[in-house]
Short mmCIF file of N, CA and C in Angstrom, two decimals:
data_model
loop_
_atom_site.label_atom_id
_atom_site.label_comp_id
_atom_site.label_asym_id
_atom_site.label_seq_id
_atom_site.Cartn_x
_atom_site.Cartn_y
_atom_site.Cartn_z
N UNK A 1 -128.48 -7.49 130.30
CA UNK A 1 -127.06 -7.84 130.23
C UNK A 1 -126.44 -7.15 129.01
N UNK A 2 -125.30 -6.57 129.20
CA UNK A 2 -124.60 -5.88 128.10
C UNK A 2 -123.59 -6.79 127.44
N UNK A 3 -123.31 -6.52 126.17
CA UNK A 3 -122.22 -7.18 125.46
C UNK A 3 -120.96 -6.37 125.70
N UNK A 4 -119.84 -7.08 125.71
CA UNK A 4 -118.54 -6.43 125.83
C UNK A 4 -117.68 -6.95 124.69
N UNK A 5 -117.05 -6.02 123.96
CA UNK A 5 -116.16 -6.41 122.88
C UNK A 5 -114.93 -5.51 122.87
N UNK A 6 -113.91 -5.96 122.20
CA UNK A 6 -112.67 -5.19 122.04
C UNK A 6 -112.68 -4.61 120.64
N UNK A 7 -112.45 -3.32 120.55
CA UNK A 7 -112.38 -2.65 119.26
C UNK A 7 -110.97 -2.08 119.09
N UNK A 8 -110.39 -2.29 117.93
CA UNK A 8 -109.10 -1.69 117.59
C UNK A 8 -109.34 -0.71 116.45
N UNK A 9 -108.79 0.49 116.60
CA UNK A 9 -108.95 1.54 115.60
C UNK A 9 -107.56 2.04 115.24
N UNK A 10 -107.26 2.11 113.94
CA UNK A 10 -105.98 2.64 113.49
C UNK A 10 -106.20 3.67 112.40
N UNK A 11 -105.24 4.59 112.31
CA UNK A 11 -105.32 5.59 111.25
C UNK A 11 -104.38 6.74 111.51
N UNK A 12 -104.52 7.78 110.68
CA UNK A 12 -103.71 8.98 110.84
C UNK A 12 -104.15 9.70 112.10
N UNK A 13 -103.18 10.14 112.88
CA UNK A 13 -103.49 10.87 114.10
C UNK A 13 -103.92 12.28 113.74
N UNK A 14 -104.95 12.75 114.41
CA UNK A 14 -105.39 14.14 114.24
C UNK A 14 -105.89 14.64 115.58
N UNK A 15 -105.83 15.93 115.76
CA UNK A 15 -106.23 16.55 117.03
C UNK A 15 -107.68 16.17 117.36
N UNK A 16 -107.88 15.65 118.55
CA UNK A 16 -109.22 15.37 119.03
C UNK A 16 -109.86 14.09 118.53
N UNK A 17 -109.15 13.25 117.78
CA UNK A 17 -109.78 12.06 117.21
C UNK A 17 -110.21 11.07 118.30
N UNK A 18 -109.41 10.90 119.32
CA UNK A 18 -109.76 9.95 120.39
C UNK A 18 -111.00 10.45 121.14
N UNK A 19 -111.03 11.74 121.44
CA UNK A 19 -112.18 12.33 122.12
C UNK A 19 -113.44 12.17 121.26
N UNK A 20 -113.31 12.40 119.97
CA UNK A 20 -114.45 12.28 119.06
C UNK A 20 -114.96 10.84 119.01
N UNK A 21 -114.06 9.87 118.97
CA UNK A 21 -114.47 8.46 118.97
C UNK A 21 -115.22 8.11 120.26
N UNK A 22 -114.71 8.59 121.38
CA UNK A 22 -115.35 8.32 122.67
C UNK A 22 -116.74 8.94 122.73
N UNK A 23 -116.84 10.19 122.27
CA UNK A 23 -118.15 10.87 122.28
C UNK A 23 -119.16 10.17 121.37
N UNK A 24 -118.71 9.76 120.20
CA UNK A 24 -119.60 9.05 119.27
C UNK A 24 -120.06 7.73 119.88
N UNK A 25 -119.14 7.03 120.54
CA UNK A 25 -119.50 5.77 121.19
C UNK A 25 -120.59 6.00 122.24
N UNK A 26 -120.41 7.05 123.06
CA UNK A 26 -121.41 7.37 124.09
C UNK A 26 -122.76 7.75 123.47
N UNK A 27 -122.71 8.57 122.41
CA UNK A 27 -123.95 8.99 121.75
C UNK A 27 -124.75 7.80 121.21
N UNK A 28 -124.04 6.73 120.86
CA UNK A 28 -124.69 5.56 120.27
C UNK A 28 -124.96 4.47 121.31
N UNK A 29 -124.89 4.83 122.59
CA UNK A 29 -125.26 3.91 123.65
C UNK A 29 -124.15 3.05 124.21
N UNK A 30 -122.93 3.24 123.77
CA UNK A 30 -121.81 2.44 124.28
C UNK A 30 -120.98 3.21 125.28
N UNK A 31 -120.11 2.48 125.96
CA UNK A 31 -119.16 3.12 126.86
C UNK A 31 -117.84 2.37 126.80
N UNK A 32 -116.75 3.13 126.92
CA UNK A 32 -115.43 2.52 126.97
C UNK A 32 -115.17 2.10 128.41
N UNK A 33 -114.99 0.81 128.63
CA UNK A 33 -114.69 0.30 129.96
C UNK A 33 -113.23 0.60 130.28
N UNK A 34 -112.38 0.39 129.30
CA UNK A 34 -110.96 0.71 129.42
C UNK A 34 -110.41 0.93 128.02
N UNK A 35 -109.30 1.65 127.93
CA UNK A 35 -108.71 1.89 126.61
C UNK A 35 -107.22 2.10 126.73
N UNK A 36 -106.54 1.87 125.63
CA UNK A 36 -105.10 2.15 125.50
C UNK A 36 -104.90 2.79 124.14
N UNK A 37 -104.11 3.84 124.11
CA UNK A 37 -103.84 4.55 122.87
C UNK A 37 -102.33 4.66 122.71
N UNK A 38 -101.86 4.42 121.50
CA UNK A 38 -100.45 4.58 121.20
C UNK A 38 -100.31 5.38 119.92
N UNK A 39 -99.36 6.29 119.91
CA UNK A 39 -99.11 7.12 118.73
C UNK A 39 -97.66 6.95 118.30
N UNK A 40 -97.47 6.90 116.98
CA UNK A 40 -96.13 6.71 116.44
C UNK A 40 -96.09 7.29 115.03
N UNK A 41 -95.20 8.23 114.81
CA UNK A 41 -94.96 8.79 113.48
C UNK A 41 -96.24 9.23 112.76
N UNK A 42 -97.10 9.96 113.47
CA UNK A 42 -98.30 10.49 112.84
C UNK A 42 -99.45 9.51 112.71
N UNK A 43 -99.27 8.31 113.24
CA UNK A 43 -100.31 7.28 113.23
C UNK A 43 -100.74 7.01 114.67
N UNK A 44 -101.91 6.42 114.83
CA UNK A 44 -102.33 6.00 116.15
C UNK A 44 -103.04 4.66 116.06
N UNK A 45 -103.04 3.99 117.17
CA UNK A 45 -103.87 2.80 117.35
C UNK A 45 -104.50 2.93 118.72
N UNK A 46 -105.77 2.67 118.77
CA UNK A 46 -106.49 2.68 120.04
C UNK A 46 -107.17 1.33 120.22
N UNK A 47 -107.03 0.79 121.40
CA UNK A 47 -107.73 -0.44 121.78
C UNK A 47 -108.72 -0.05 122.85
N UNK A 48 -109.96 -0.42 122.65
CA UNK A 48 -111.00 -0.08 123.60
C UNK A 48 -111.80 -1.32 123.96
N UNK A 49 -112.07 -1.46 125.23
CA UNK A 49 -113.02 -2.48 125.68
C UNK A 49 -114.34 -1.74 125.80
N UNK A 50 -115.31 -2.13 124.98
CA UNK A 50 -116.57 -1.39 124.85
C UNK A 50 -117.73 -2.22 125.40
N UNK A 51 -118.58 -1.56 126.17
CA UNK A 51 -119.79 -2.19 126.70
C UNK A 51 -120.99 -1.52 126.05
N UNK A 52 -121.95 -2.35 125.57
CA UNK A 52 -123.12 -1.82 124.89
C UNK A 52 -124.25 -2.84 125.02
N UNK A 53 -125.49 -2.38 124.92
CA UNK A 53 -126.63 -3.29 124.92
C UNK A 53 -126.54 -4.17 123.68
N UNK A 54 -126.88 -5.46 123.80
CA UNK A 54 -126.76 -6.38 122.67
C UNK A 54 -127.44 -5.89 121.39
N UNK A 55 -128.61 -5.30 121.52
CA UNK A 55 -129.36 -4.84 120.35
C UNK A 55 -128.75 -3.60 119.70
N UNK A 56 -127.78 -2.95 120.38
CA UNK A 56 -127.16 -1.74 119.84
C UNK A 56 -125.74 -1.96 119.30
N UNK A 57 -125.19 -3.15 119.53
CA UNK A 57 -123.79 -3.41 119.15
C UNK A 57 -123.56 -3.25 117.65
N UNK A 58 -124.34 -3.90 116.81
CA UNK A 58 -124.13 -3.82 115.36
C UNK A 58 -124.29 -2.40 114.84
N UNK A 59 -125.28 -1.68 115.38
CA UNK A 59 -125.49 -0.29 114.97
C UNK A 59 -124.31 0.58 115.36
N UNK A 60 -123.77 0.37 116.55
CA UNK A 60 -122.61 1.14 117.02
C UNK A 60 -121.41 0.90 116.11
N UNK A 61 -121.11 -0.35 115.84
CA UNK A 61 -119.95 -0.68 114.99
C UNK A 61 -120.13 -0.09 113.59
N UNK A 62 -121.31 -0.24 113.01
CA UNK A 62 -121.57 0.29 111.67
C UNK A 62 -121.50 1.81 111.64
N UNK A 63 -122.03 2.46 112.66
CA UNK A 63 -122.03 3.92 112.71
C UNK A 63 -120.61 4.48 112.83
N UNK A 64 -119.78 3.85 113.63
CA UNK A 64 -118.39 4.31 113.76
C UNK A 64 -117.66 4.19 112.42
N UNK A 65 -117.84 3.06 111.76
CA UNK A 65 -117.18 2.87 110.46
C UNK A 65 -117.69 3.88 109.43
N UNK A 66 -118.98 4.19 109.47
CA UNK A 66 -119.55 5.15 108.52
C UNK A 66 -119.10 6.59 108.82
N UNK A 67 -119.04 6.94 110.09
CA UNK A 67 -118.69 8.32 110.47
C UNK A 67 -117.20 8.60 110.29
N UNK A 68 -116.36 7.56 110.40
CA UNK A 68 -114.91 7.72 110.30
C UNK A 68 -114.36 6.77 109.22
N UNK A 69 -114.70 7.00 107.95
CA UNK A 69 -114.28 6.06 106.89
C UNK A 69 -112.77 6.01 106.67
N UNK A 70 -112.06 7.03 107.14
CA UNK A 70 -110.60 7.07 106.97
C UNK A 70 -109.88 6.19 107.98
N UNK A 71 -110.60 5.66 108.97
CA UNK A 71 -110.00 4.82 110.00
C UNK A 71 -110.32 3.36 109.74
N UNK A 72 -109.46 2.50 110.22
CA UNK A 72 -109.66 1.05 110.10
C UNK A 72 -110.13 0.53 111.45
N UNK A 73 -111.29 -0.10 111.48
CA UNK A 73 -111.87 -0.65 112.70
C UNK A 73 -111.89 -2.17 112.62
N UNK A 74 -111.54 -2.82 113.70
CA UNK A 74 -111.76 -4.25 113.86
C UNK A 74 -112.32 -4.46 115.26
N UNK A 75 -113.11 -5.49 115.41
CA UNK A 75 -113.59 -5.78 116.76
C UNK A 75 -113.75 -7.28 116.94
N UNK A 76 -113.64 -7.68 118.19
CA UNK A 76 -113.77 -9.09 118.54
C UNK A 76 -114.37 -9.19 119.94
N UNK A 77 -114.88 -10.34 120.23
CA UNK A 77 -115.49 -10.58 121.54
C UNK A 77 -114.42 -10.51 122.63
N UNK A 78 -114.75 -9.87 123.73
CA UNK A 78 -113.83 -9.83 124.87
C UNK A 78 -113.89 -11.16 125.60
N UNK A 79 -112.73 -11.68 125.96
CA UNK A 79 -112.68 -12.93 126.71
C UNK A 79 -112.53 -12.63 128.19
N UNK A 80 -113.15 -13.44 129.05
CA UNK A 80 -113.00 -13.20 130.48
C UNK A 80 -111.55 -13.43 130.92
N UNK A 81 -111.15 -12.71 131.94
CA UNK A 81 -109.80 -12.85 132.48
C UNK A 81 -109.66 -14.23 133.13
N UNK A 82 -108.44 -14.80 133.08
CA UNK A 82 -108.24 -16.11 133.71
C UNK A 82 -108.46 -16.03 135.23
N UNK A 83 -108.84 -17.15 135.81
CA UNK A 83 -109.14 -17.19 137.23
C UNK A 83 -107.90 -17.34 138.11
N UNK A 84 -106.76 -17.69 137.53
CA UNK A 84 -105.59 -17.92 138.37
C UNK A 84 -105.06 -16.60 138.92
N UNK A 85 -104.59 -16.62 140.17
CA UNK A 85 -104.04 -15.39 140.77
C UNK A 85 -102.81 -14.93 139.98
N UNK A 86 -102.75 -13.64 139.73
CA UNK A 86 -101.65 -13.10 138.93
C UNK A 86 -101.18 -11.78 139.54
N UNK A 87 -100.01 -11.35 139.09
CA UNK A 87 -99.48 -10.06 139.50
C UNK A 87 -98.81 -9.40 138.30
N UNK A 88 -98.62 -8.11 138.40
CA UNK A 88 -97.97 -7.35 137.34
C UNK A 88 -96.48 -7.24 137.66
N UNK A 89 -95.66 -7.30 136.63
CA UNK A 89 -94.22 -7.20 136.79
C UNK A 89 -93.69 -6.30 135.69
N UNK A 90 -92.75 -5.43 136.05
CA UNK A 90 -92.10 -4.56 135.07
C UNK A 90 -90.64 -4.96 134.97
N UNK A 91 -90.21 -5.22 133.74
CA UNK A 91 -88.83 -5.60 133.49
C UNK A 91 -88.20 -4.64 132.49
N UNK A 92 -86.89 -4.50 132.59
CA UNK A 92 -86.15 -3.76 131.59
C UNK A 92 -84.98 -4.64 131.15
N UNK A 93 -84.83 -4.78 129.85
CA UNK A 93 -83.76 -5.61 129.28
C UNK A 93 -82.80 -4.69 128.55
N UNK A 94 -81.51 -4.80 128.88
CA UNK A 94 -80.47 -4.03 128.22
C UNK A 94 -79.41 -4.98 127.69
N UNK A 95 -78.95 -4.73 126.46
CA UNK A 95 -77.89 -5.55 125.89
C UNK A 95 -77.37 -4.91 124.61
N UNK A 96 -76.32 -5.51 124.09
CA UNK A 96 -75.80 -5.10 122.79
C UNK A 96 -76.81 -5.56 121.74
N UNK A 97 -77.06 -4.71 120.77
CA UNK A 97 -78.05 -5.02 119.75
C UNK A 97 -77.54 -6.10 118.80
N UNK A 98 -78.47 -6.87 118.28
CA UNK A 98 -78.15 -7.87 117.27
C UNK A 98 -79.43 -8.17 116.49
N UNK A 99 -79.27 -8.73 115.34
CA UNK A 99 -80.40 -9.08 114.50
C UNK A 99 -81.26 -10.14 115.18
N UNK A 100 -82.59 -9.97 115.12
CA UNK A 100 -83.51 -10.96 115.65
C UNK A 100 -83.74 -10.90 117.14
N UNK A 101 -83.24 -9.87 117.80
CA UNK A 101 -83.33 -9.79 119.26
C UNK A 101 -84.77 -9.67 119.76
N UNK A 102 -85.57 -8.82 119.13
CA UNK A 102 -86.97 -8.67 119.56
C UNK A 102 -87.71 -9.99 119.39
N UNK A 103 -87.47 -10.67 118.30
CA UNK A 103 -88.11 -11.99 118.07
C UNK A 103 -87.69 -12.97 119.14
N UNK A 104 -86.41 -12.99 119.49
CA UNK A 104 -85.92 -13.90 120.52
C UNK A 104 -86.54 -13.60 121.88
N UNK A 105 -86.70 -12.32 122.21
CA UNK A 105 -87.33 -11.95 123.48
C UNK A 105 -88.78 -12.42 123.49
N UNK A 106 -89.50 -12.16 122.41
CA UNK A 106 -90.90 -12.60 122.33
C UNK A 106 -91.02 -14.12 122.44
N UNK A 107 -90.14 -14.85 121.77
CA UNK A 107 -90.15 -16.32 121.86
C UNK A 107 -89.85 -16.79 123.28
N UNK A 108 -88.89 -16.14 123.93
CA UNK A 108 -88.53 -16.49 125.30
C UNK A 108 -89.71 -16.30 126.24
N UNK A 109 -90.38 -15.15 126.14
CA UNK A 109 -91.52 -14.87 126.99
C UNK A 109 -92.66 -15.84 126.71
N UNK A 110 -92.86 -16.17 125.44
CA UNK A 110 -93.90 -17.13 125.07
C UNK A 110 -93.59 -18.51 125.63
N UNK A 111 -92.32 -18.93 125.55
CA UNK A 111 -91.92 -20.23 126.08
C UNK A 111 -92.11 -20.31 127.59
N UNK A 112 -92.04 -19.16 128.27
CA UNK A 112 -92.25 -19.11 129.72
C UNK A 112 -93.73 -18.94 130.07
N UNK A 113 -94.58 -18.89 129.04
CA UNK A 113 -96.03 -18.75 129.21
C UNK A 113 -96.40 -17.49 129.99
N UNK A 114 -95.74 -16.38 129.64
CA UNK A 114 -96.02 -15.10 130.28
C UNK A 114 -96.88 -14.25 129.37
N UNK A 115 -97.71 -13.41 129.95
CA UNK A 115 -98.56 -12.51 129.18
C UNK A 115 -97.87 -11.15 129.11
N UNK A 116 -97.62 -10.67 127.90
CA UNK A 116 -97.00 -9.35 127.70
C UNK A 116 -98.12 -8.34 127.56
N UNK A 117 -98.22 -7.44 128.55
CA UNK A 117 -99.23 -6.39 128.51
C UNK A 117 -98.75 -5.20 127.70
N UNK A 118 -97.45 -4.95 127.75
CA UNK A 118 -96.88 -3.81 127.02
C UNK A 118 -95.40 -4.09 126.80
N UNK A 119 -94.95 -3.79 125.58
CA UNK A 119 -93.52 -3.91 125.27
C UNK A 119 -93.13 -2.72 124.42
N UNK A 120 -92.07 -2.08 124.85
CA UNK A 120 -91.55 -0.93 124.11
C UNK A 120 -90.05 -1.13 124.00
N UNK A 121 -89.51 -1.00 122.80
CA UNK A 121 -88.06 -1.18 122.68
C UNK A 121 -87.45 -0.07 121.84
N UNK A 122 -86.15 0.15 122.10
CA UNK A 122 -85.40 1.19 121.42
C UNK A 122 -84.01 0.67 121.10
N UNK A 123 -83.51 1.12 119.97
CA UNK A 123 -82.13 0.86 119.59
C UNK A 123 -81.43 2.20 119.54
N UNK A 124 -80.25 2.28 120.19
CA UNK A 124 -79.54 3.55 120.27
C UNK A 124 -78.05 3.34 119.97
N UNK A 125 -77.51 4.19 119.14
CA UNK A 125 -76.08 4.15 118.87
C UNK A 125 -75.36 4.85 120.02
N UNK A 126 -74.41 4.16 120.64
CA UNK A 126 -73.59 4.74 121.70
C UNK A 126 -72.21 4.95 121.08
N UNK A 127 -71.92 6.19 120.76
CA UNK A 127 -70.69 6.50 120.03
C UNK A 127 -69.44 6.17 120.83
N UNK A 128 -69.49 6.31 122.15
CA UNK A 128 -68.31 6.00 122.95
C UNK A 128 -67.99 4.50 122.95
N UNK A 129 -69.01 3.68 122.74
CA UNK A 129 -68.79 2.24 122.63
C UNK A 129 -68.57 1.80 121.18
N UNK A 130 -69.04 2.63 120.26
CA UNK A 130 -68.93 2.29 118.85
C UNK A 130 -69.89 1.20 118.42
N UNK A 131 -71.00 1.05 119.14
CA UNK A 131 -71.97 0.02 118.79
C UNK A 131 -73.38 0.46 119.21
N UNK A 132 -74.34 -0.30 118.73
CA UNK A 132 -75.74 -0.02 119.04
C UNK A 132 -76.17 -0.88 120.23
N UNK A 133 -76.88 -0.25 121.16
CA UNK A 133 -77.41 -0.98 122.30
C UNK A 133 -78.93 -1.08 122.17
N UNK A 134 -79.47 -2.06 122.84
CA UNK A 134 -80.90 -2.38 122.77
C UNK A 134 -81.48 -2.26 124.17
N UNK A 135 -82.64 -1.63 124.25
CA UNK A 135 -83.34 -1.50 125.53
C UNK A 135 -84.81 -1.86 125.31
N UNK A 136 -85.34 -2.75 126.14
CA UNK A 136 -86.75 -3.11 126.09
C UNK A 136 -87.36 -2.92 127.46
N UNK A 137 -88.53 -2.32 127.48
CA UNK A 137 -89.29 -2.16 128.72
C UNK A 137 -90.55 -2.99 128.57
N UNK A 138 -90.80 -3.85 129.55
CA UNK A 138 -91.91 -4.79 129.47
C UNK A 138 -92.78 -4.71 130.71
N UNK A 139 -94.08 -4.76 130.49
CA UNK A 139 -95.04 -4.95 131.56
C UNK A 139 -95.64 -6.34 131.33
N UNK A 140 -95.52 -7.19 132.32
CA UNK A 140 -95.95 -8.58 132.20
C UNK A 140 -97.01 -8.92 133.24
N UNK A 141 -97.87 -9.85 132.91
CA UNK A 141 -98.75 -10.48 133.89
C UNK A 141 -98.20 -11.88 134.11
N UNK A 142 -97.87 -12.18 135.34
CA UNK A 142 -97.26 -13.46 135.68
C UNK A 142 -98.05 -14.11 136.82
N UNK A 143 -97.91 -15.43 136.99
CA UNK A 143 -98.56 -16.06 138.15
C UNK A 143 -98.12 -15.39 139.45
N UNK A 144 -99.03 -15.32 140.41
CA UNK A 144 -98.78 -14.60 141.67
C UNK A 144 -97.57 -15.12 142.43
N UNK A 145 -97.25 -16.39 142.28
CA UNK A 145 -96.13 -16.97 143.03
C UNK A 145 -94.79 -16.88 142.30
N UNK A 146 -94.73 -16.14 141.20
CA UNK A 146 -93.49 -16.01 140.43
C UNK A 146 -92.46 -15.21 141.21
N UNK A 147 -91.25 -15.73 141.32
CA UNK A 147 -90.14 -15.00 141.93
C UNK A 147 -89.50 -14.14 140.85
N UNK A 148 -89.53 -12.83 141.01
CA UNK A 148 -89.06 -11.92 139.96
C UNK A 148 -87.56 -12.07 139.68
N UNK A 149 -86.76 -12.32 140.70
CA UNK A 149 -85.32 -12.52 140.49
C UNK A 149 -85.03 -13.76 139.69
N UNK A 150 -85.73 -14.85 140.01
CA UNK A 150 -85.56 -16.10 139.26
C UNK A 150 -85.99 -15.92 137.81
N UNK A 151 -87.09 -15.19 137.62
CA UNK A 151 -87.58 -14.94 136.27
C UNK A 151 -86.56 -14.15 135.45
N UNK A 152 -85.99 -13.10 136.05
CA UNK A 152 -84.98 -12.29 135.36
C UNK A 152 -83.78 -13.16 134.96
N UNK A 153 -83.32 -14.01 135.87
CA UNK A 153 -82.19 -14.90 135.57
C UNK A 153 -82.53 -15.88 134.46
N UNK A 154 -83.76 -16.38 134.47
CA UNK A 154 -84.19 -17.34 133.45
C UNK A 154 -84.24 -16.68 132.07
N UNK A 155 -84.73 -15.45 132.02
CA UNK A 155 -84.77 -14.72 130.74
C UNK A 155 -83.36 -14.47 130.24
N UNK A 156 -82.46 -14.03 131.13
CA UNK A 156 -81.07 -13.81 130.74
C UNK A 156 -80.45 -15.09 130.18
N UNK A 157 -80.70 -16.22 130.83
CA UNK A 157 -80.13 -17.50 130.38
C UNK A 157 -80.71 -17.93 129.03
N UNK A 158 -82.00 -17.72 128.84
CA UNK A 158 -82.63 -18.14 127.59
C UNK A 158 -82.20 -17.29 126.40
N UNK A 159 -81.80 -16.05 126.65
CA UNK A 159 -81.36 -15.20 125.55
C UNK A 159 -79.92 -15.48 125.15
N UNK A 160 -79.22 -16.30 125.91
CA UNK A 160 -77.89 -16.83 125.61
C UNK A 160 -76.91 -15.80 125.08
N UNK A 161 -76.74 -14.74 125.81
CA UNK A 161 -75.72 -13.75 125.46
C UNK A 161 -75.12 -13.24 126.77
N UNK A 162 -73.80 -13.03 126.77
CA UNK A 162 -73.12 -12.58 127.98
C UNK A 162 -73.51 -11.17 128.38
N UNK A 163 -73.95 -10.39 127.42
CA UNK A 163 -74.18 -8.97 127.69
C UNK A 163 -75.63 -8.63 128.03
N UNK A 164 -76.52 -9.61 128.19
CA UNK A 164 -77.92 -9.35 128.48
C UNK A 164 -78.10 -9.13 129.98
N UNK A 165 -78.76 -8.03 130.32
CA UNK A 165 -79.09 -7.73 131.71
C UNK A 165 -80.59 -7.49 131.82
N UNK A 166 -81.23 -8.19 132.72
CA UNK A 166 -82.65 -8.01 132.97
C UNK A 166 -82.81 -7.40 134.35
N UNK A 167 -83.47 -6.25 134.40
CA UNK A 167 -83.68 -5.54 135.66
C UNK A 167 -85.17 -5.58 136.00
N UNK A 168 -85.47 -5.94 137.24
CA UNK A 168 -86.85 -5.91 137.71
C UNK A 168 -87.08 -4.50 138.27
N UNK A 169 -88.12 -3.84 137.76
CA UNK A 169 -88.42 -2.48 138.20
C UNK A 169 -89.42 -2.55 139.35
N UNK A 170 -89.32 -1.61 140.25
CA UNK A 170 -90.23 -1.58 141.40
C UNK A 170 -91.60 -1.10 141.00
#
């Protein structure tokens, strides 16, 4: 039986770093079951679900930290996925920008007990309007019986602003 853990790696982005991390993991007996990488302003973060023989886990973690001392590694035990039927939903939120908006969206989603798989947001100055607009793109895991239209309306209502529009993406 293999151990499975989640590893997060952050640091300065450099050409080939993700490939090198994957190759080192394989050389030390591990494999990436799944991964997500994000880059921003010369930095990166990679999340990897790693499978390895129990007797090799500590050696793998120590070897990665030793080989790449400029990177920050954290790891934790992977938890099994919930048994309840679920589906993926993509939403886009558009509105006039205001202070605390991202926090309010996160609180709203948390209050609805939704799992946020990915959230990306942007603030853009629209010169013809003379104001800044806010756009958030969300990938959510929701219960299988969730009505997407009702969910969009509920999010709009909870954000309590006339200018909030939630669009369900196909």
